[in-house]
PDB file of C-alpha atoms in Angstrom:
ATOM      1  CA  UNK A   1       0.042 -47.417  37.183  1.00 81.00           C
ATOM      2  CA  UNK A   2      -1.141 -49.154  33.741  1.00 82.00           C
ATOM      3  CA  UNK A   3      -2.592 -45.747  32.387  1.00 85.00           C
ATOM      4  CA  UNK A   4       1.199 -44.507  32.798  1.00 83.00           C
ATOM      5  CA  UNK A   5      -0.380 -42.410  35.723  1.00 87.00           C
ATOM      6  CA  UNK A   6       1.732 -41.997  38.805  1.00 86.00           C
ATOM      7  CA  UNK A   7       0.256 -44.329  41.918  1.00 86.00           C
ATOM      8  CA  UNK A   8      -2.583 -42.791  44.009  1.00 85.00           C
ATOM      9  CA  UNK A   9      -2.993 -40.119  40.834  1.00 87.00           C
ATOM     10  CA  UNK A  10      -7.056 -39.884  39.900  1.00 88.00           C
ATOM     11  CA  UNK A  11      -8.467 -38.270  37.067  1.00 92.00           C
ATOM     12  CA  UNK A  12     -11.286 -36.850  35.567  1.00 93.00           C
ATOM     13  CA  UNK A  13     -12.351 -39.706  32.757  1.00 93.00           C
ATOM     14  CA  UNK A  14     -14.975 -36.261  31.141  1.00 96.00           C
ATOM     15  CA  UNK A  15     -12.263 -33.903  31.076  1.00 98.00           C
ATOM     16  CA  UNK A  16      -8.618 -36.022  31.274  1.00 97.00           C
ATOM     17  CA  UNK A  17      -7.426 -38.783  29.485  1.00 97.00           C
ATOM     18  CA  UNK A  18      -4.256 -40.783  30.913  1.00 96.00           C
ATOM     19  CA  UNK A  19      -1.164 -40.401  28.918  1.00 96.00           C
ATOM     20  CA  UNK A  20      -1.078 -44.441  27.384  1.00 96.00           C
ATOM     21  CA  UNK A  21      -4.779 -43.982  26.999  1.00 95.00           C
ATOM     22  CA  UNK A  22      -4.134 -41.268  25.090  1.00 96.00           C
ATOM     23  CA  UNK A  23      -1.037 -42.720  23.185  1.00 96.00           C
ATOM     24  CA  UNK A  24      -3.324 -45.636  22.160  1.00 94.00           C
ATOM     25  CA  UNK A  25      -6.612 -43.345  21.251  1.00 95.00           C
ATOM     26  CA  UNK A  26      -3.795 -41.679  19.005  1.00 95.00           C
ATOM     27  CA  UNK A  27      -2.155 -45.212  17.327  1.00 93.00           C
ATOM     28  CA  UNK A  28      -5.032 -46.996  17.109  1.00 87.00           C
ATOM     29  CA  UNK A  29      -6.028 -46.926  12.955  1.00 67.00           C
ATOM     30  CA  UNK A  30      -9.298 -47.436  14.064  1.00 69.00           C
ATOM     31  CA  UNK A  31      -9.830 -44.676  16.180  1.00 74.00           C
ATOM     32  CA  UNK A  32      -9.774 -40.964  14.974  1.00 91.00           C
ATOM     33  CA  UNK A  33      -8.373 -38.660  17.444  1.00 96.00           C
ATOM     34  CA  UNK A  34      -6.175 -35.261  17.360  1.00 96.00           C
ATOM     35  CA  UNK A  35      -3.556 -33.898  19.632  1.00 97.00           C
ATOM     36  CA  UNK A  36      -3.375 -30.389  20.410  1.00 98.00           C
ATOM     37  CA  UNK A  37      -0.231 -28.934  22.070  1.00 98.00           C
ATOM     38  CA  UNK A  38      -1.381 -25.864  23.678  1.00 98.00           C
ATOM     39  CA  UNK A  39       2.223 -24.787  25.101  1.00 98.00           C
ATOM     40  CA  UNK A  40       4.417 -21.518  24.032  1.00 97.00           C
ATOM     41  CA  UNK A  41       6.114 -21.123  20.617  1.00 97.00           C
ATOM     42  CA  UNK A  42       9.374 -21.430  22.335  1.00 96.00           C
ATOM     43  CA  UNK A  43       8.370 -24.855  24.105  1.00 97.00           C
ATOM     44  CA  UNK A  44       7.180 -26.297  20.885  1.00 97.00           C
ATOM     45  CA  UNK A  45      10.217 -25.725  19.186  1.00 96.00           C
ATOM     46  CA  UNK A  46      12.091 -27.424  21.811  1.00 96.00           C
ATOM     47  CA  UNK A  47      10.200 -30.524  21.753  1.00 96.00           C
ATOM     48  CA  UNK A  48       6.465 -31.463  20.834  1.00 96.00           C
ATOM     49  CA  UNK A  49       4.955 -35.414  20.294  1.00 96.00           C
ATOM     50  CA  UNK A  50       5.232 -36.069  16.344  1.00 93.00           C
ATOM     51  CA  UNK A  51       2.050 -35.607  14.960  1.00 93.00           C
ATOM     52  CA  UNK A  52       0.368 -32.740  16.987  1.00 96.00           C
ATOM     53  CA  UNK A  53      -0.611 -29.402  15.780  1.00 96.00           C
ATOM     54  CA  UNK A  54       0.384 -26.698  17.721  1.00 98.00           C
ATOM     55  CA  UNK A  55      -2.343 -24.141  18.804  1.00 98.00           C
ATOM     56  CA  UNK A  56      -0.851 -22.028  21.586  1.00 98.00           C
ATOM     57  CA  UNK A  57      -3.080 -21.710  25.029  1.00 98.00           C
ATOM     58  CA  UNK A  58      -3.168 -17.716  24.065  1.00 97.00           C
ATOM     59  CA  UNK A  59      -4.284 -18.240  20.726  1.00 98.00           C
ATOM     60  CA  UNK A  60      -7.345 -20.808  21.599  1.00 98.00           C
ATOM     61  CA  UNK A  61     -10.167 -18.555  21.696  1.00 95.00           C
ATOM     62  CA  UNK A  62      -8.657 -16.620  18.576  1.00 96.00           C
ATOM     63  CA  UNK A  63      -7.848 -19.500  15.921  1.00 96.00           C
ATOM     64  CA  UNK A  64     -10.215 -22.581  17.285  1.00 96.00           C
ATOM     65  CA  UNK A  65     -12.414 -21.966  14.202  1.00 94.00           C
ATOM     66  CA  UNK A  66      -9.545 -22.324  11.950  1.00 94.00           C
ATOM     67  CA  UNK A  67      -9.120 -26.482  13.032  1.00 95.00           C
ATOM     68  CA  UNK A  68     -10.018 -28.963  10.624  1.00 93.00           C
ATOM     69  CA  UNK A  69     -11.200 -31.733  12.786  1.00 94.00           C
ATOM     70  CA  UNK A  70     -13.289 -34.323  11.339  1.00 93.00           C
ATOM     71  CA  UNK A  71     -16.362 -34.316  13.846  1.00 93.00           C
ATOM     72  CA  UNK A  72     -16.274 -38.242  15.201  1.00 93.00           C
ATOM     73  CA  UNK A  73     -12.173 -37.019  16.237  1.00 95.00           C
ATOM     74  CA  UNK A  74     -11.650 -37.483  19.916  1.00 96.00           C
ATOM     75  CA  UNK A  75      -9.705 -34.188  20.852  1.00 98.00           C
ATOM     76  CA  UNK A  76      -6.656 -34.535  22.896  1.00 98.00           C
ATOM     77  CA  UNK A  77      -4.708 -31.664  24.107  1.00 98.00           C
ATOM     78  CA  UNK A  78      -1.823 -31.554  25.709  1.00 98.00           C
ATOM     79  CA  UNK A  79       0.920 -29.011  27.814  1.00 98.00           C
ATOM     80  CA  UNK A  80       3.936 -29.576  30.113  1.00 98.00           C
ATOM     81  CA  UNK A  81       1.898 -30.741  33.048  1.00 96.00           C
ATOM     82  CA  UNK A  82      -1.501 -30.664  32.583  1.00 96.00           C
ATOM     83  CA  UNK A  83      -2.993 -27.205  34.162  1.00 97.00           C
ATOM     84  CA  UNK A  84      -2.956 -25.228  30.770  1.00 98.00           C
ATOM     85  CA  UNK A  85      -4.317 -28.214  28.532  1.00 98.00           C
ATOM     86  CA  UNK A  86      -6.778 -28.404  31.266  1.00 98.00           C
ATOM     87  CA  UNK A  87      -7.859 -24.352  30.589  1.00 98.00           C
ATOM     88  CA  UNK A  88      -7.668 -24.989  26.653  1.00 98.00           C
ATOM     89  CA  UNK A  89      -9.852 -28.672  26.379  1.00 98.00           C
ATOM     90  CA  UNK A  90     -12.487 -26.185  28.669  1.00 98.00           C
ATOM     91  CA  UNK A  91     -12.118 -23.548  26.546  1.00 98.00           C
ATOM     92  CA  UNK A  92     -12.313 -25.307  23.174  1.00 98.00           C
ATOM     93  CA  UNK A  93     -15.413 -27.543  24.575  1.00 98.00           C
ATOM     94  CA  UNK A  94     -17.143 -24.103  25.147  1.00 98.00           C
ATOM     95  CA  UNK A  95     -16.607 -22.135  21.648  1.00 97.00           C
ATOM     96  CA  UNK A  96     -17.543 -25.776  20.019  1.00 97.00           C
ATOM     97  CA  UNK A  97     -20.806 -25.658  21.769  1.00 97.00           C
ATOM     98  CA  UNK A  98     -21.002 -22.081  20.819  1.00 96.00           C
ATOM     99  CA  UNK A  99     -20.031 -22.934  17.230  1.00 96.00           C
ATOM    100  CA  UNK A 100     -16.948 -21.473  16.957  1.00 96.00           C
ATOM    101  CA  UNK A 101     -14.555 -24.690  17.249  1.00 96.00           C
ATOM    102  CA  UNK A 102     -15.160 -27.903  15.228  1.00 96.00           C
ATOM    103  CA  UNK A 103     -17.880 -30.027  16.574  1.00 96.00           C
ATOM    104  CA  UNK A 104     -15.559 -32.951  18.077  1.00 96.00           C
ATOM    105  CA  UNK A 105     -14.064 -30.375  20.821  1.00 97.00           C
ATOM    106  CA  UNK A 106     -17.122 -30.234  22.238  1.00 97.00           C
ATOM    107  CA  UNK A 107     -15.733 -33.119  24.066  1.00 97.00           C
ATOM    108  CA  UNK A 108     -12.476 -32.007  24.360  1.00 98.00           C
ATOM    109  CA  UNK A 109      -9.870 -33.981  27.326  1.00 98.00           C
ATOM    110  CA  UNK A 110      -6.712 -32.963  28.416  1.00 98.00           C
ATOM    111  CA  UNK A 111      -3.754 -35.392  28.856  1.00 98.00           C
ATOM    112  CA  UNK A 112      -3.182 -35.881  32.807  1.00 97.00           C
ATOM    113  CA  UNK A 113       0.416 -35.136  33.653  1.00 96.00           C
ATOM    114  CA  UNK A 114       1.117 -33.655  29.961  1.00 97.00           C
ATOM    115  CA  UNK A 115       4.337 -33.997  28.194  1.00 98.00           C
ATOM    116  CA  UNK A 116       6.540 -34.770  31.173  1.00 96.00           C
ATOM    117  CA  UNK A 117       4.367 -37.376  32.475  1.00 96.00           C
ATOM    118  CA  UNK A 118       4.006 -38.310  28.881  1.00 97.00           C
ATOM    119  CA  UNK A 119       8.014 -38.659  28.036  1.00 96.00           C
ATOM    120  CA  UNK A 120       8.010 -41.003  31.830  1.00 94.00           C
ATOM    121  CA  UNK A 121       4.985 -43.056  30.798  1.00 94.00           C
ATOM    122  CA  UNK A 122       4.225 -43.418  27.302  1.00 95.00           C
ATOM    123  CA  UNK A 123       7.656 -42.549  25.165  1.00 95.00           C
ATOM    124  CA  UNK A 124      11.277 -42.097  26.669  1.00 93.00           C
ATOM    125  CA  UNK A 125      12.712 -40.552  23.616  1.00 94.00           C
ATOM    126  CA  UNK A 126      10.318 -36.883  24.345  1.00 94.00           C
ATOM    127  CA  UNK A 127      13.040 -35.330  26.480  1.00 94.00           C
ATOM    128  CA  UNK A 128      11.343 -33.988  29.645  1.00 95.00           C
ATOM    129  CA  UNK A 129      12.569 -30.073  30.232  1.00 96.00           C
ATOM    130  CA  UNK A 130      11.827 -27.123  32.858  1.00 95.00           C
ATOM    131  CA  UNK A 131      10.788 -23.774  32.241  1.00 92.00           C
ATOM    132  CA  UNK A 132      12.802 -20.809  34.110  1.00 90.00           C
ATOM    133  CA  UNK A 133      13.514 -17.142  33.724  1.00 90.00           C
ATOM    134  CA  UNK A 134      16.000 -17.945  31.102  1.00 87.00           C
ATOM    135  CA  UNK A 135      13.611 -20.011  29.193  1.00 89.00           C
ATOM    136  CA  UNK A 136      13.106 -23.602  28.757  1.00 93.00           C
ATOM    137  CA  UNK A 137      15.872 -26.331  28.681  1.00 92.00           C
ATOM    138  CA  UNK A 138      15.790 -29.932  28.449  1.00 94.00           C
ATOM    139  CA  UNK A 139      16.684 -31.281  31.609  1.00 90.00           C
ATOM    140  CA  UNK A 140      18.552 -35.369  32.168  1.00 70.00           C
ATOM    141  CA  UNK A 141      16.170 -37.062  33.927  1.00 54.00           C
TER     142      UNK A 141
END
């Protein structure tokens, strides 16, 4: 649909953001948001949106405090599809409120679909890739 999410797909406007919402929150000059990719070291490295910092779904509770988020920052966090940037935005909306995190993810949303739905609806060039017991690999869509 027009939020780049696929048709019949609802979301959660508190907690989830759709991915061209998202891409505009984050390219709008006016606007101050941050992206947080909260997948594995190894997916990362394979391929990550320009621009995010990379705090590891693991690593959330240990290293939140160490974010320098300027508190009016809309917090945006994303993962491959959407389940673990779910767990971290709810996890990093609980140890701001428990002032441990930055102030701004207090309202912390995760990116519906994540990075695949992402590299579909907001920017072709973001390969889209699968994880297996191998490891990951980007796959031809």
């Amino acid at each position: 649909d027009a939020r780049g999410l696929p048709v019949g797909q609802s979301l959660h406007p508190t907690y989830e953001v759709s991915p061209r919402d998202a891409a505009q929150l984050l390219s709008d000059a006016g606007a101050k948001a941050v992206l947080i990719d909260c997948r594995t070291d190894e997916e990362f490295a394979l391929l990550h949106v320009t621009g995010s910092l990379h705090l590891p779904l693991h690593e959330v509770d240990l290293r939140a405090g160490e974010l320098e988020i300027d508190d009016a920052a809309q917090v945006l966090v994303i993962c491959h599809h959407g389940v673990r940037s779910m767990k971290a935005a709810l996890a990093l909306r609980a140890m701001a409120q428990a002032g441990h995190a930055p102030k701004a993810a207090a309202t912390a949303r995760s990116i519906a679909g994540g990075i695949d739905l992402w590299s579909v609806a907001v920017d072709p060039k973001v390969p889209r890739y699968e994880r297996g017991p191998g490891g990951s690999r980007i796959v031809k869509s």
